[in-house]
Coordinates of C-alpha atoms and ligand atoms in Angstrom, one line a residue:
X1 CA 0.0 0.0 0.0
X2 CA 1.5 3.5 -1.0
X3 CA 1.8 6.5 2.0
X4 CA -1.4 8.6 1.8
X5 CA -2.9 10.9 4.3
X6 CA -5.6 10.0 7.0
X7 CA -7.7 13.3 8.1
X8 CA -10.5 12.0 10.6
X9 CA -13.5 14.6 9.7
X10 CA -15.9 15.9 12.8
X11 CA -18.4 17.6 10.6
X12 CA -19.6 17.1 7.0
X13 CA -18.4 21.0 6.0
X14 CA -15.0 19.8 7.3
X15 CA -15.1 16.4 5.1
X16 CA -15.9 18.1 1.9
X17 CA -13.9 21.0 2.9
X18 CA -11.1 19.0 3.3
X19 CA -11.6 16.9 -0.1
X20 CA -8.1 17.8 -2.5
X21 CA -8.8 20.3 -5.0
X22 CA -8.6 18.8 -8.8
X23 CA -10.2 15.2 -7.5
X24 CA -13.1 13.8 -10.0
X25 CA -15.5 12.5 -7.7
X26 CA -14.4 8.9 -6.5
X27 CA -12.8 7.9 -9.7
X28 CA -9.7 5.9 -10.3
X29 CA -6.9 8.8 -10.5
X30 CA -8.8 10.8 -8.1
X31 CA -6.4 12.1 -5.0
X32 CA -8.8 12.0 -2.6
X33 CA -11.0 9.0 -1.5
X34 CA -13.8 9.1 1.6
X35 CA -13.1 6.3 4.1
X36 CA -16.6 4.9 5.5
X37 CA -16.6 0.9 6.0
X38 CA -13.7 0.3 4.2
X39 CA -14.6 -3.2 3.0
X40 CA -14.0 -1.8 -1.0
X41 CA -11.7 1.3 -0.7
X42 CA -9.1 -0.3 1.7
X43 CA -9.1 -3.4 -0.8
X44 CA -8.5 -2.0 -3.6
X45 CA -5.7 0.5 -1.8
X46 CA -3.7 -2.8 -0.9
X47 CA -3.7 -4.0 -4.6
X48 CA -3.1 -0.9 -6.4
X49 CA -5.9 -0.2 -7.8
X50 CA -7.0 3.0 -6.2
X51 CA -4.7 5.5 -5.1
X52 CA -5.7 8.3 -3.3
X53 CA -3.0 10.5 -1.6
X54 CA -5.6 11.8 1.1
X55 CA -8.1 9.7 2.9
X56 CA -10.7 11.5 4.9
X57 CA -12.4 8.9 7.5
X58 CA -15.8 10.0 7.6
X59 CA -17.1 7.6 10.4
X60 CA -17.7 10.4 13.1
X61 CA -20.2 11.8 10.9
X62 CA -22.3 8.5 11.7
X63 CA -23.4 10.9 15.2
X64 CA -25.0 13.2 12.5
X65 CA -28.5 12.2 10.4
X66 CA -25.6 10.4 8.0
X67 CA -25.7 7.5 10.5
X68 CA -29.7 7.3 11.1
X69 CA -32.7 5.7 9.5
X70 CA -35.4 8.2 10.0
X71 CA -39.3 7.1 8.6
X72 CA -42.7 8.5 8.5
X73 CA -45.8 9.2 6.6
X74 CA -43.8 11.3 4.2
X75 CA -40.5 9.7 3.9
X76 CA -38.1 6.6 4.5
X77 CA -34.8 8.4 4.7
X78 CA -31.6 6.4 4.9
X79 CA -28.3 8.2 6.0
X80 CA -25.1 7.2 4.1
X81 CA -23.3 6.0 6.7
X82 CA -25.9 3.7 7.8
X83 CA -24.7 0.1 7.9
X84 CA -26.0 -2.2 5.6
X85 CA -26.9 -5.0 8.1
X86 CA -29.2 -2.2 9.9
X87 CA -31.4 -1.5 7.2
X88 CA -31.4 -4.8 6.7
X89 CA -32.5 -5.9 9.9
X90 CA -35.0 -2.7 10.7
X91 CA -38.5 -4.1 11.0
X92 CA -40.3 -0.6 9.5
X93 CA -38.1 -1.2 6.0
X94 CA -39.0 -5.1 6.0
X95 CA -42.5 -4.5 6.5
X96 CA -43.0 -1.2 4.2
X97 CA -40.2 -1.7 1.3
X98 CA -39.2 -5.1 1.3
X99 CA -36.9 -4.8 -1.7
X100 CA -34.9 -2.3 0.1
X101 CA -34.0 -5.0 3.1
X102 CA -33.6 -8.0 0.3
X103 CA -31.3 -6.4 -1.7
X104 CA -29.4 -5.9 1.9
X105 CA -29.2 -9.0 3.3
X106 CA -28.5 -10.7 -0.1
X107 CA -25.7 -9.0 -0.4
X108 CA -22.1 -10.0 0.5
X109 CA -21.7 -11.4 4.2
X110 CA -22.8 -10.4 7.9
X111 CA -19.7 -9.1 8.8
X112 CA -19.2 -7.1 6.0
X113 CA -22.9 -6.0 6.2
X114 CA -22.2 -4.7 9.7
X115 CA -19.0 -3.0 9.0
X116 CA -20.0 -1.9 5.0
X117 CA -21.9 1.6 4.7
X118 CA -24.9 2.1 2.5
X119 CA -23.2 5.0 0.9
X120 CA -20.1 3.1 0.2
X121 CA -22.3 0.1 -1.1
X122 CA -23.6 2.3 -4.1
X123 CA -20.5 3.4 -5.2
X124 CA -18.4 0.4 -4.6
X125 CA -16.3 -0.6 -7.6
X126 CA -17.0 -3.5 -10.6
X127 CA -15.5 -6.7 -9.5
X128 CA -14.1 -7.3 -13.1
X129 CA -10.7 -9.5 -12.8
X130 CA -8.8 -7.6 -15.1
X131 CA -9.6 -4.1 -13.3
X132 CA -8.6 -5.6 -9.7
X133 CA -5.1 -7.2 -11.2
X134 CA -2.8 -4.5 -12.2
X135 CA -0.8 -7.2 -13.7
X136 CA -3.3 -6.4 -16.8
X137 CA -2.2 -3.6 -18.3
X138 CA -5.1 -3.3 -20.5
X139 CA -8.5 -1.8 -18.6
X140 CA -9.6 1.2 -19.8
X141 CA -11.1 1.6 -16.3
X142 CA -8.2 1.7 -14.4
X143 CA -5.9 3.2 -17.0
X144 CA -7.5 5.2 -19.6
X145 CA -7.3 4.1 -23.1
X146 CA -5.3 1.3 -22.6
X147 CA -7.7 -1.3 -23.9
X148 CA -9.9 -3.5 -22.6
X149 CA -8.6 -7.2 -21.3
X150 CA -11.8 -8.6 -20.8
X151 CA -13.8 -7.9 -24.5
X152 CA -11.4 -10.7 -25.5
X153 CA -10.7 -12.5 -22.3
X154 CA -12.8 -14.4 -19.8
X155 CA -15.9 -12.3 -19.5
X156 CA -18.6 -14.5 -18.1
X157 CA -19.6 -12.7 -15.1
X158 CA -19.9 -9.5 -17.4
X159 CA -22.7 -7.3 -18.3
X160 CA -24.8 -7.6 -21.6
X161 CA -26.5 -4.7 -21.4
X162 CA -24.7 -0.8 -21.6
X163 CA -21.5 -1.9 -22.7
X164 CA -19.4 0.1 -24.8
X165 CA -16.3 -1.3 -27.0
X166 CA -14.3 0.1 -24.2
X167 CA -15.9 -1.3 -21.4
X168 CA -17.9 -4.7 -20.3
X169 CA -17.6 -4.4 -16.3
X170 CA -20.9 -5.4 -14.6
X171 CA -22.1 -2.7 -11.7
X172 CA -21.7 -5.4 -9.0
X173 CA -24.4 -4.0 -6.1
X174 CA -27.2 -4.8 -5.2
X175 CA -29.2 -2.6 -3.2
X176 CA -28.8 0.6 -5.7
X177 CA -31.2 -1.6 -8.0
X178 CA -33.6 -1.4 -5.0
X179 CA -33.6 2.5 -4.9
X180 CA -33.8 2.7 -8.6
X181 CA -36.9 0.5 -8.6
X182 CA -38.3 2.6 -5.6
X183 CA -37.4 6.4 -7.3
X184 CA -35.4 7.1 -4.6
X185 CA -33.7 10.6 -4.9
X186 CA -29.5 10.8 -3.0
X187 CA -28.9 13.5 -1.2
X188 CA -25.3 15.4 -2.2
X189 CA -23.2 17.9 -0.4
X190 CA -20.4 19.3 -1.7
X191 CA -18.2 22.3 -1.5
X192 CA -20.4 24.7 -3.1
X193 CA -23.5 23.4 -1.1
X194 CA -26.3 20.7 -1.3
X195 CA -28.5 19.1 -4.3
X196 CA -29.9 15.8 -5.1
X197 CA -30.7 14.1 -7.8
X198 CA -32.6 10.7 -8.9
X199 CA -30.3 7.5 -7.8
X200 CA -31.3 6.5 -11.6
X201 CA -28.6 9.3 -12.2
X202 CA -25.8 9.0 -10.4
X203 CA -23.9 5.7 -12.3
X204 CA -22.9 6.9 -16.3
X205 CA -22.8 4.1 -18.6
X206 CA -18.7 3.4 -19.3
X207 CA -19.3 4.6 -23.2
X208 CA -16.0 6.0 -24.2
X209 CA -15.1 7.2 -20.7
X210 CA -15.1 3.9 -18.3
X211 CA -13.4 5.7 -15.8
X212 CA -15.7 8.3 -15.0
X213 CA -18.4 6.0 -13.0
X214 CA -20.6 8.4 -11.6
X215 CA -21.9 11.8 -12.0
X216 CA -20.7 13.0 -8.7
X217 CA -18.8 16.3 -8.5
X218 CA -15.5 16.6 -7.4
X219 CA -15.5 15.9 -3.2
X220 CA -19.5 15.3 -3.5
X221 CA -20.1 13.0 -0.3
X222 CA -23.6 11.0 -0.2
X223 CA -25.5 12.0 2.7
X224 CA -29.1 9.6 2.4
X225 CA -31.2 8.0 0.1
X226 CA -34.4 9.5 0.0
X227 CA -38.0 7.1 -0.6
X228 CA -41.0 8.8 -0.6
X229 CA -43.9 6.7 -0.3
X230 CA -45.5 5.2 -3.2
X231 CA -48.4 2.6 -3.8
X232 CA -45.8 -0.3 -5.4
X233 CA -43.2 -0.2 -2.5
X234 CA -45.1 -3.0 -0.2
X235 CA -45.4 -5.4 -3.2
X236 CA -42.0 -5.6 -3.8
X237 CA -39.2 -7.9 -3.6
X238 CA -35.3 -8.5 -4.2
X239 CA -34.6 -11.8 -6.4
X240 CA -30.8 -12.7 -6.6
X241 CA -29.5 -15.5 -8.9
X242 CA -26.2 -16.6 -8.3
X243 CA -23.2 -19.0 -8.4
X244 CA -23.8 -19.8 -4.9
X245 CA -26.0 -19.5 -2.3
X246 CA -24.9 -16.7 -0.1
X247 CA -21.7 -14.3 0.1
X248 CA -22.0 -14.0 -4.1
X249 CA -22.4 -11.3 -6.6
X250 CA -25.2 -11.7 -8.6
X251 CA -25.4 -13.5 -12.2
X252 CA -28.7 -12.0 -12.6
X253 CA -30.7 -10.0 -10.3
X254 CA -34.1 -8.4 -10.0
X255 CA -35.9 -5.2 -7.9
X256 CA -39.6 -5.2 -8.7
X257 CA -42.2 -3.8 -7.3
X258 CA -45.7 -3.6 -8.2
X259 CA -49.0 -1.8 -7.8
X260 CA -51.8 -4.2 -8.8
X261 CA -55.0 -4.1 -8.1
X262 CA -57.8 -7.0 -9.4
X263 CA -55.2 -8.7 -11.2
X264 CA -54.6 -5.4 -13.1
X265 CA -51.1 -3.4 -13.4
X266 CA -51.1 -0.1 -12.6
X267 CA -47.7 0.6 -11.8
X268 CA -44.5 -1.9 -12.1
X269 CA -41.0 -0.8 -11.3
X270 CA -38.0 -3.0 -12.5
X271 CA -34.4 -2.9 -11.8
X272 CA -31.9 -5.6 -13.3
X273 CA -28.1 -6.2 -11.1
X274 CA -25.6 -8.6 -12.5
X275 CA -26.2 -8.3 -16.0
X276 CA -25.5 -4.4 -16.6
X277 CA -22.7 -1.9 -16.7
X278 CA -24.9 0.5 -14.5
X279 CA -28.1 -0.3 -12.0
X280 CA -30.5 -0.8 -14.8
X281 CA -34.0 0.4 -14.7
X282 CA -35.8 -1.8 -17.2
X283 CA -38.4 0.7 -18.1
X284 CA -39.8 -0.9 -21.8
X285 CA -40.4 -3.8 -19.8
X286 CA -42.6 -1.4 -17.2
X287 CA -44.0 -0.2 -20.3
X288 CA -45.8 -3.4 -21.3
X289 CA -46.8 -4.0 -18.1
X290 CA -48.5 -1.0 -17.1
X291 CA -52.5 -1.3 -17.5
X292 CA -52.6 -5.1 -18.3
X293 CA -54.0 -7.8 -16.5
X294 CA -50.8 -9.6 -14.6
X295 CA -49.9 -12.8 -16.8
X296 CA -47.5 -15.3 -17.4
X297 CA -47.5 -14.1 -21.1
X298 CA -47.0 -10.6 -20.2
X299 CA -44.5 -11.1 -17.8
X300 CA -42.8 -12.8 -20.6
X301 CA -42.8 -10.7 -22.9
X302 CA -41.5 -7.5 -20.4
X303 CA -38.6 -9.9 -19.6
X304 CA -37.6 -9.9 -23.2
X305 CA -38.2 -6.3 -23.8
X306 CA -35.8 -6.2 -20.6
X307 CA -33.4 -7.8 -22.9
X308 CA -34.2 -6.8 -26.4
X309 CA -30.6 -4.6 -26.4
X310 CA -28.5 -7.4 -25.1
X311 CA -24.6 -7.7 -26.3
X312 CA -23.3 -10.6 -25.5
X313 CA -19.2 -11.9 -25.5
X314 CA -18.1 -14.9 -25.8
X315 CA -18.8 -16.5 -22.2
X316 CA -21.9 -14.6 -21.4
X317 CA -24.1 -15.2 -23.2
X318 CA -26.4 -17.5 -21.3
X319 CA -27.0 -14.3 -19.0
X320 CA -29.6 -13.3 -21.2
X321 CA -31.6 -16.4 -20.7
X322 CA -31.0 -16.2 -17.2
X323 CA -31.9 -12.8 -16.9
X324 CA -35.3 -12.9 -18.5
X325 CA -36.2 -16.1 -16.2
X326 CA -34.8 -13.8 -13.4
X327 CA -37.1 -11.2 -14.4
X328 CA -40.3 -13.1 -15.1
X329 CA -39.9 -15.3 -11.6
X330 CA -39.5 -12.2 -9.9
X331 CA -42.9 -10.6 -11.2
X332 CA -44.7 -13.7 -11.0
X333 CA -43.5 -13.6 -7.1
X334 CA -44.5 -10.2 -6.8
X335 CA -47.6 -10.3 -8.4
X336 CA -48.7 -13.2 -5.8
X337 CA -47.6 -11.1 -2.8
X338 CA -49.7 -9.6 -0.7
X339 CA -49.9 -5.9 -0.5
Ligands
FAD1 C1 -16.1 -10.7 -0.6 C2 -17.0 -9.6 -0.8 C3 -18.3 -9.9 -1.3 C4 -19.2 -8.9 -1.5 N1 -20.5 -9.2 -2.0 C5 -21.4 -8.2 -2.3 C6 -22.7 -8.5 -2.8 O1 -23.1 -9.6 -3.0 N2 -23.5 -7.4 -3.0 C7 -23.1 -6.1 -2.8 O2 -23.9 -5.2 -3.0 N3 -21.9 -5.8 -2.3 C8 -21.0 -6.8 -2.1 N4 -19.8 -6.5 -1.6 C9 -19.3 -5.1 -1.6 C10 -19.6 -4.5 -0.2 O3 -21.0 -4.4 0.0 C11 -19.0 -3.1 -0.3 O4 -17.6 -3.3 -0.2 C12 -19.5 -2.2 0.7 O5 -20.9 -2.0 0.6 C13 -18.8 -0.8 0.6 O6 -19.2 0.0 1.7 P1 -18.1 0.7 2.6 O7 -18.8 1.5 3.6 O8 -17.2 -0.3 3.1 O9 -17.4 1.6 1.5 P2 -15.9 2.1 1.4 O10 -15.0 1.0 1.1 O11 -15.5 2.9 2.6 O12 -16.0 3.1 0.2 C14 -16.3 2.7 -1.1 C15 -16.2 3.9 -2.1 O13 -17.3 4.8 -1.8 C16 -16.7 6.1 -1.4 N5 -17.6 6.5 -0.4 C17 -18.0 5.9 0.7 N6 -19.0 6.6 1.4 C18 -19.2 7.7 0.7 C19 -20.0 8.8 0.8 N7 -20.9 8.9 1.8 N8 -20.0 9.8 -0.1 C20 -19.1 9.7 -1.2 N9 -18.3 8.7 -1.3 C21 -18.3 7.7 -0.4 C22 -15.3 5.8 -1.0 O14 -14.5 7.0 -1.1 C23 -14.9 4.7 -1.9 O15 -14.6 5.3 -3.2 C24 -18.9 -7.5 -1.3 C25 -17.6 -7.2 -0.8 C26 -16.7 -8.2 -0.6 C27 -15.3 -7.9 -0.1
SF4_2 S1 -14.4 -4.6 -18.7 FE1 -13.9 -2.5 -18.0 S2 -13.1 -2.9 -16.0 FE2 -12.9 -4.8 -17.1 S3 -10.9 -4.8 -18.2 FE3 -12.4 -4.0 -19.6 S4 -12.2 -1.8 -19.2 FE4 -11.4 -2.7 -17.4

C-alpha cells in the first residue's frame, strides 16, 4: 500500500472542505477518496488499484442524520453511513419496502454488512478481474485508453446490457437496484453546497469514458437515500441468482415492485443487477406491463423487452436467458404477494 494521508473529519463541511482540490468524484486517479466501511476502498488501496494521496475517515459523521434511518408518513430516509446490516435488519423497511431489506441481506456477508456503509455500497467498484489485477495492463477503467482485457478474455460474469467497446464491467451491487426501482432521490453535499438528484442518475454508462463511474462532482459525499412513499413499494421484492448460495455477486438479479389491483397493473417498477454496466432500470419492460391484467404471457414478454438490447461476448451469453427467467420469476412472485 502506497503513504497517503488520513484526516478524521468531525463535521460534514470539514469532510468536503477537506476533499483535495482537482479530485473527479471517486474515480480511479482521483487524490482524494472518503473512508466509510472500508470493506472496498481499503481493498483495492492494498492491490493498487486505487490511489488516493488523502483519505478523509468520515465515520464520526455517523453521530449526524448520515448515521440514522429516520421514517414517516412522508418519507423513508436512509443516511449514508448507515450500515447495511441495519437496514437490513430494521423491521419498518421489511414491513414497508421489502426490496430495500432483500437487496441488503443478499448481499455479501454479515460481517461485512455490519461494517459496509450504505453510501459506500452504491458506489463500490465492478469486480471485473482484469480491473482488480494490475498485472493487466489493459483496462480502460483503471488506465485510460489502454484497452480493454476482458472484450477478448474471460468475460462471463460481465454485463450484456450498456457496454461500450471500451468497457464490459458489470455494476456489482445490489441494493442501488432497490432505490432505482423505488425512485429514490440521493442527497449530495459538496463544496459549493447541497442538491440531489434521482439514484437513476448517479452511475454513467462506461461509453467511451469507463473511468468516469458516476456523475458526482469533485468531493460530492452521499448524505441519504431519500424514498418517498408510493403505492408499489409493499409489493416488492429482491430476487438474486447466483453461483452460490450466499456471500455471491449476482449473475442475474431483480428489484420489482408492483401496484396491482384486481389482477390489473397499474404501476410496475423494475431494476436488473448482475447483467448491466450501470443499476438498470428496465423501463420498456414497465412499459408493457402498465394497464394489463398480470400474466405469465405478459411477464414474458416484459422480460424480453428487458433484454431486447442485449450484447453478448463470448462467455456470457447465457445471462440473457437467465436474466429474463430472473425477471419473469421475480414478477410472478410479486404479483402473488400480498400488499
Ligand atoms: C467478498 C465480498 C463480497 C461482496 N459481496 C457483495 C454483494 O453480494 N453485493 C453487494 O452489493 N456488495 C457486495 N460486496 C461489496 C460491499 O457491499 C462493499 O464493499 C461495501 O458496501 C462498501 O461500503 P463501505 O462503507 O465499506 O465503503 P468504502 O470501502 O468505505 O467506500 C467505497 C467507495 O465509496 C466512497 N464513499 C463511501 N462513502 C461515501 C459517501 N458517503 N460519499 C461519497 N463517497 C463515499 C469511498 O470513497 C470509496 O470510493 C462484497 C464485498 C466483498 C469484499
Ligand atoms: S471490462 Fe472494464 S473494468 Fe474490465 S478490463 Fe475492460 S475496461 Fe477494465
Amino acid at each position: 500500500m502506497r503513504p497517503f494521508i488520513y484526516t478524521r473529519a468531525n463535521s460534514p463541511s470539514f469532510a468536503v472542505q477537506t476533499f483535495p482540490s482537482g479530485s473527479a468524484g471517486p474515480d480511479v486517479e482521483s487524490p482524494g477518496q472518503y473512508l466509510a466501511g472500508g470493506t472496498n476502498l481499503i481493498d483495492l488501496m492494498k492491490i493498487d488499484v486505487l490511489r488516493p494521496q488523502h483519505v478523509i475517515d468520515i465515520n464520526a459523521l455517523a453521530s449526524s442524520p448520515l448515521g440514522i434511518i429516520s421514517t414517516n408518513a412522508q418519507e423513508l430516509r436512509l443516511g449514508a453511513l448507515v450500515h447495511m446490516a441495519d437496514a437490513a435488519d430494521h423491521p419498518e423497511i421489511n414491513r414497508a419496502v421489502p426490496v430495500i431489506a432483500q437487496s441488503l441481506r443478499l448481499a455479501a456477508s454479515q460481517q461485512l454488512r455490519n461494517m459496509a456503509s450504505l453510501g459506500g455500497n452504491v458506489l463500490q467498484r465492478t469486480r471485473c478481474p482484469y480491473y482488480r489485477d494490475v498485472s493487466y495492463s489493459q483496462c480502460n477503467k483503471r488506465r485510460p485508453g489502454s484497452g480493454c482485457a476482458a472484450l477478448d478474455g474471460f468475460n462471463r460474469m460481465h454485463a450484456v446490457l450498456g457496454t461500450s467497446d471500451q468497457c464490459i464491467a458489470t455494476y456489482p451491487g445490489d441494493f442501488a437496484q432497490a432505490l432505482i426501482a423505488l425512485d429514490a432521490q440521493v442527497e449530495l453535499q459538496g463544496a459549493n453546497g447541497t442538491r440531489a438528484i434521482s439514484v437513476g442518475a448517479l452511475h454513467r454508462r462506461p461509453g467511451d469514458r469507463p473511468d468516469l463511474e458516476t456523475t458526482l462532482a469533485p468531493g460530492e459525499m452521499i448524505t441519504a437515500f431519500v424514498i418517498k412513499p408510493a403505492p408499489w413499494m409493499r409489493r416488492s421484492l429482491y430476487l438474486k441468482i447466483r453461483d452460490r448460495g450466499s456471500y455471491e455477486f449476482a449473475l442475474a438479479s431483480a428489484a420489482v415492485a408492483m401496484d396491482l389491483e384486481d389482477g390489473r397493473v397499474r404501476e410496475a417498477r423494475i431494476a436488473l443487477g448482475g447483467v448491466a454496466t450501470v443499476p438498470w432500470r428496465a423501463q420498456a419492460a414497465e412499459a408493457l406491463l402498465r394497464d394489463q391484467l398480470f400474466s405469465e404471457a405478459n411477464a414474458q414478454a416484459a422480460a424480453d423487452a428487458a433484454f431486447a438490447g442485449a450484447r453478448t461476448r463470448e462467455h456470457n451469453a447465457f445471462k440473457v436467458e437467465l436474466g429474463k427467467r430472473t425477471l419473469k420469476r421475480a414478477l410472478t412472485e410479486v404479483a402473488a404477494m400480498e400488499a
